[in-house]
Amino acid sequence: EIPKRDWSSDVCSSDLKSLFGVASDYTFEVLKCSKLRAGCLSLNVPMIKIFESCGFSKEAVLENEEIWEDKRVDVLIYAKHIG
């Protein structure tokens, strides 16, 4: 079971930033890909801030893609390009 964590806390944010750094390095240097994509619900402001602080840019909005607490919400797709 995964323990509950406050994912907006500084510790969790720095953990996620480190993870994105490793994922970016692996994606671009080892796999030789030119783009890394990730997404989150539009309501997840802390995750959006993490994406942006890690050099990701919003690439797409999937309108009404998911259901959260009985309401349709958008999914935001972010991407980081090599170079």
Coordinates of N, CA, C and O in Angstrom, one line a residue:
E1 N 0.8 -1.2 0.0 CA 0.0 0.0 0.0 C 0.9 1.2 0.0 O 1.9 1.3 0.7
I2 N 0.5 2.2 -0.8 CA 1.3 3.5 -0.9 C 0.7 4.4 0.2 O -0.5 4.7 0.2
P3 N 1.6 4.9 1.0 CA 1.2 5.8 2.1 C 0.7 7.1 1.5 O 1.2 7.6 0.4
K4 N -0.2 7.8 2.2 CA -0.7 9.1 1.7 C 0.4 10.1 2.0 O 1.1 10.1 3.0
R5 N 0.6 11.0 1.0 CA 1.6 12.0 1.1 C 1.0 13.3 0.6 O 0.1 13.3 -0.2
D6 N 1.6 14.4 1.1 CA 1.2 15.7 0.6 C 2.1 16.0 -0.6 O 3.2 16.5 -0.4
W7 N 1.6 15.7 -1.8 CA 2.4 15.9 -3.0 C 2.7 17.3 -3.3 O 3.5 17.6 -4.2
S8 N 2.1 18.3 -2.7 CA 2.4 19.7 -2.9 C 3.5 20.2 -2.0 O 4.0 21.3 -2.1
S9 N 4.0 19.3 -1.1 CA 5.0 19.7 -0.2 C 6.4 19.9 -0.9 O 6.6 19.3 -2.0
D10 N 7.3 20.7 -0.3 CA 8.6 20.9 -1.0 C 9.4 19.6 -1.1 O 10.0 19.4 -2.1
V11 N 9.3 18.7 -0.1 CA 10.0 17.4 -0.2 C 9.5 16.6 -1.4 O 10.3 16.2 -2.3
C12 N 8.2 16.5 -1.5 CA 7.7 15.7 -2.7 C 7.9 16.4 -4.0 O 8.2 15.7 -5.0
S13 N 7.8 17.7 -4.0 CA 8.1 18.4 -5.2 C 9.6 18.2 -5.7 O 9.8 18.0 -6.9
S14 N 10.5 18.3 -4.8 CA 11.9 18.1 -5.1 C 12.1 16.6 -5.6 O 12.9 16.4 -6.5
D15 N 11.4 15.7 -5.0 CA 11.5 14.3 -5.4 C 11.0 14.1 -6.8 O 11.7 13.5 -7.7
L16 N 9.9 14.8 -7.2 CA 9.4 14.7 -8.5 C 10.3 15.4 -9.5 O 10.5 14.9 -10.6
K17 N 10.8 16.5 -9.1 CA 11.8 17.2 -10.0 C 13.0 16.4 -10.3 O 13.5 16.3 -11.4
S18 N 13.5 15.7 -9.3 CA 14.6 14.8 -9.5 C 14.2 13.6 -10.4 O 15.0 13.3 -11.3
L19 N 13.1 13.1 -10.2 CA 12.6 12.0 -11.1 C 12.5 12.5 -12.6 O 12.9 11.8 -13.5
F20 N 11.9 13.7 -12.8 CA 11.8 14.2 -14.1 C 13.2 14.5 -14.7 O 13.4 14.3 -15.9
G21 N 14.2 14.9 -13.9 CA 15.5 15.1 -14.4 C 16.1 13.8 -14.9 O 16.7 13.7 -16.0
V22 N 16.0 12.7 -14.1 CA 16.5 11.4 -14.5 C 15.8 10.9 -15.7 O 16.4 10.4 -16.7
A23 N 14.4 11.0 -15.8 CA 13.6 10.6 -16.9 C 14.1 11.4 -18.2 O 14.2 10.8 -19.2
S24 N 14.3 12.7 -18.0 CA 14.7 13.5 -19.2 C 16.1 13.0 -19.7 O 16.3 12.8 -20.9
D25 N 17.0 12.8 -18.8 CA 18.4 12.4 -19.2 C 18.3 11.0 -19.9 O 18.9 10.9 -21.0
Y26 N 17.5 10.1 -19.3 CA 17.4 8.8 -19.9 C 16.7 8.8 -21.3 O 17.2 8.2 -22.3
T27 N 15.6 9.6 -21.4 CA 14.9 9.7 -22.6 C 15.7 10.3 -23.7 O 15.7 9.8 -24.8
F28 N 16.4 11.4 -23.4 CA 17.2 12.1 -24.5 C 18.5 11.5 -24.8 O 18.9 11.4 -25.9
E29 N 19.3 11.0 -23.7 CA 20.6 10.6 -23.9 C 20.7 9.1 -24.2 O 21.5 8.7 -25.1
V30 N 19.9 8.3 -23.5 CA 20.0 6.8 -23.7 C 19.1 6.3 -24.9 O 19.5 5.6 -25.8
L31 N 17.8 6.8 -24.8 CA 16.9 6.3 -25.8 C 16.9 7.1 -27.1 O 16.3 6.7 -28.1
K32 N 17.6 8.3 -27.0 CA 17.7 9.2 -28.2 C 16.4 9.7 -28.7 O 16.2 9.9 -29.9
C33 N 15.5 9.9 -27.8 CA 14.2 10.4 -28.2 C 14.3 12.0 -28.3 O 15.2 12.5 -27.7
S34 N 13.4 12.6 -29.0 CA 13.5 14.1 -29.1 C 12.4 14.8 -28.2 O 12.4 16.0 -28.1
K35 N 11.5 14.0 -27.6 CA 10.4 14.6 -26.8 C 10.0 13.6 -25.7 O 10.0 12.4 -25.8
L36 N 9.7 14.2 -24.5 CA 9.2 13.5 -23.4 C 7.9 14.2 -23.0 O 7.8 15.4 -22.9
R37 N 6.8 13.3 -22.9 CA 5.5 13.8 -22.6 C 5.0 13.4 -21.3 O 5.3 12.3 -20.8
A38 N 4.2 14.2 -20.6 CA 3.6 13.8 -19.4 C 2.2 14.6 -19.3 O 2.1 15.6 -20.0
G39 N 1.3 14.1 -18.4 CA 0.1 14.8 -18.3 C -0.5 14.8 -16.9 O 0.0 14.0 -16.1
C40 N -1.5 15.6 -16.7 CA -2.1 15.7 -15.4 C -3.5 16.3 -15.6 O -3.8 16.9 -16.6
L41 N -4.3 16.2 -14.5 CA -5.6 16.9 -14.5 C -5.4 18.4 -14.4 O -4.5 18.8 -13.8
S42 N -6.3 19.1 -15.1 CA -6.2 20.6 -15.0 C -6.3 21.2 -13.6 O -5.9 22.3 -13.4
L43 N -6.9 20.4 -12.7 CA -7.1 20.8 -11.3 C -5.8 20.7 -10.5 O -5.7 21.2 -9.4
N44 N -4.8 20.0 -11.0 CA -3.6 19.6 -10.2 C -2.6 20.7 -10.4 O -1.5 20.6 -11.1
V45 N -2.8 21.9 -9.8 CA -1.9 23.0 -9.9 C -0.5 22.7 -9.4 O 0.5 23.1 -10.1
P46 N -0.3 22.0 -8.3 CA 1.1 21.7 -7.9 C 1.9 20.9 -9.0 O 3.0 21.2 -9.3
M47 N 1.2 20.0 -9.7 CA 1.9 19.2 -10.7 C 2.2 20.1 -11.9 O 3.3 20.0 -12.5
I48 N 1.3 21.0 -12.3 CA 1.5 21.9 -13.4 C 2.7 22.7 -13.1 O 3.6 22.9 -14.0
K49 N 2.9 23.2 -11.9 CA 4.0 24.1 -11.5 C 5.3 23.3 -11.6 O 6.3 23.8 -12.0
I50 N 5.3 22.0 -11.2 CA 6.4 21.1 -11.3 C 6.8 20.9 -12.8 O 8.0 21.0 -13.1
F51 N 5.8 20.6 -13.6 CA 6.1 20.4 -15.0 C 6.8 21.7 -15.6 O 7.9 21.6 -16.2
E52 N 6.3 22.8 -15.3 CA 6.8 24.1 -15.9 C 8.2 24.4 -15.3 O 9.1 24.8 -16.0
S53 N 8.4 24.1 -14.0 CA 9.7 24.4 -13.5 C 10.8 23.4 -14.0 O 12.0 23.7 -13.9
C54 N 10.4 22.3 -14.5 CA 11.3 21.3 -15.1 C 11.5 21.5 -16.6 O 12.1 20.6 -17.2
G55 N 11.0 22.5 -17.1 CA 11.2 22.8 -18.5 C 10.2 22.3 -19.5 O 10.4 22.3 -20.7
F56 N 9.0 21.8 -19.0 CA 8.0 21.3 -19.8 C 7.1 22.4 -20.3 O 6.9 23.4 -19.5
S57 N 6.5 22.3 -21.5 CA 5.6 23.3 -22.0 C 4.2 22.6 -22.3 O 4.2 21.4 -22.7
K58 N 3.2 23.4 -22.1 CA 1.8 22.8 -22.4 C 1.7 22.6 -23.9 O 1.9 23.5 -24.7
E59 N 1.4 21.4 -24.2 CA 1.3 21.0 -25.7 C -0.2 20.8 -26.1 O -0.5 21.0 -27.3
A60 N -1.0 20.3 -25.2 CA -2.4 20.0 -25.6 C -3.3 20.0 -24.4 O -2.9 19.9 -23.3
V61 N -4.6 20.2 -24.7 CA -5.6 20.2 -23.6 C -6.7 19.1 -24.2 O -7.2 19.3 -25.2
L62 N -6.8 18.1 -23.4 CA -7.9 17.1 -23.8 C -9.1 17.4 -22.9 O -9.2 17.1 -21.7
E63 N -10.0 18.1 -23.6 CA -11.2 18.6 -22.9 C -12.1 17.5 -22.4 O -12.4 16.6 -23.1
N64 N -12.6 17.6 -21.2 CA -13.5 16.7 -20.5 C -13.1 15.2 -20.6 O -13.9 14.3 -20.8
E65 N -11.8 15.0 -20.5 CA -11.2 13.7 -20.8 C -11.4 12.7 -19.6 O -11.5 11.5 -19.8
E66 N -11.4 13.2 -18.4 CA -11.4 12.4 -17.2 C -12.6 12.8 -16.3 O -13.1 14.0 -16.4
I67 N -12.9 11.9 -15.4 CA -14.0 12.3 -14.4 C -13.3 12.4 -13.0 O -12.6 11.4 -12.6
W68 N -13.5 13.5 -12.3 CA -12.9 13.7 -11.0 C -14.1 14.2 -10.1 O -14.7 15.2 -10.4
E69 N -14.4 13.4 -9.1 CA -15.4 13.7 -8.1 C -16.7 14.0 -8.9 O -17.4 15.1 -8.7
D70 N -17.1 13.1 -9.8 CA -18.4 13.2 -10.5 C -18.5 14.3 -11.5 O -19.6 14.7 -11.9
K71 N -17.3 14.9 -11.8 CA -17.3 16.0 -12.8 C -16.3 15.8 -13.9 O -15.2 15.2 -13.6
R72 N -16.6 16.1 -15.1 CA -15.6 16.0 -16.2 C -14.6 17.1 -16.1 O -14.9 18.3 -15.8
V73 N -13.3 16.7 -16.2 CA -12.2 17.7 -16.1 C -11.3 17.5 -17.3 O -11.2 16.4 -17.9
D74 N -10.6 18.6 -17.7 CA -9.6 18.5 -18.7 C -8.3 17.8 -18.3 O -8.0 17.8 -17.1
V75 N -7.6 17.2 -19.2 CA -6.3 16.7 -19.0 C -5.3 17.5 -19.8 O -5.6 17.8 -20.9
L76 N -4.3 18.0 -19.1 CA -3.3 18.8 -19.8 C -2.1 17.9 -20.1 O -1.6 17.1 -19.3
I77 N -1.6 18.1 -21.3 CA -0.4 17.3 -21.8 C 0.7 18.3 -21.9 O 0.6 19.3 -22.6
Y78 N 1.8 17.9 -21.3 CA 3.0 18.7 -21.3 C 4.1 18.0 -22.0 O 4.1 16.7 -22.0
A79 N 5.1 18.7 -22.6 CA 6.2 18.1 -23.3 C 7.4 18.8 -23.1 O 7.4 20.0 -22.9
K80 N 8.5 18.1 -23.1 CA 9.9 18.7 -23.0 C 10.6 18.2 -24.2 O 10.7 17.0 -24.5
H81 N 11.2 19.1 -25.0 CA 11.9 18.8 -26.2 C 13.4 18.9 -26.0 O 13.8 19.6 -25.2
I82 N 14.1 18.0 -26.7 CA 15.6 18.1 -26.6 C 16.1 19.4 -27.1 O 15.5 20.0 -28.1
G83 N 17.1 19.9 -26.5 CA 17.8 21.1 -27.0 C 17.0 22.3 -26.8 O 17.2 23.4 -27.0

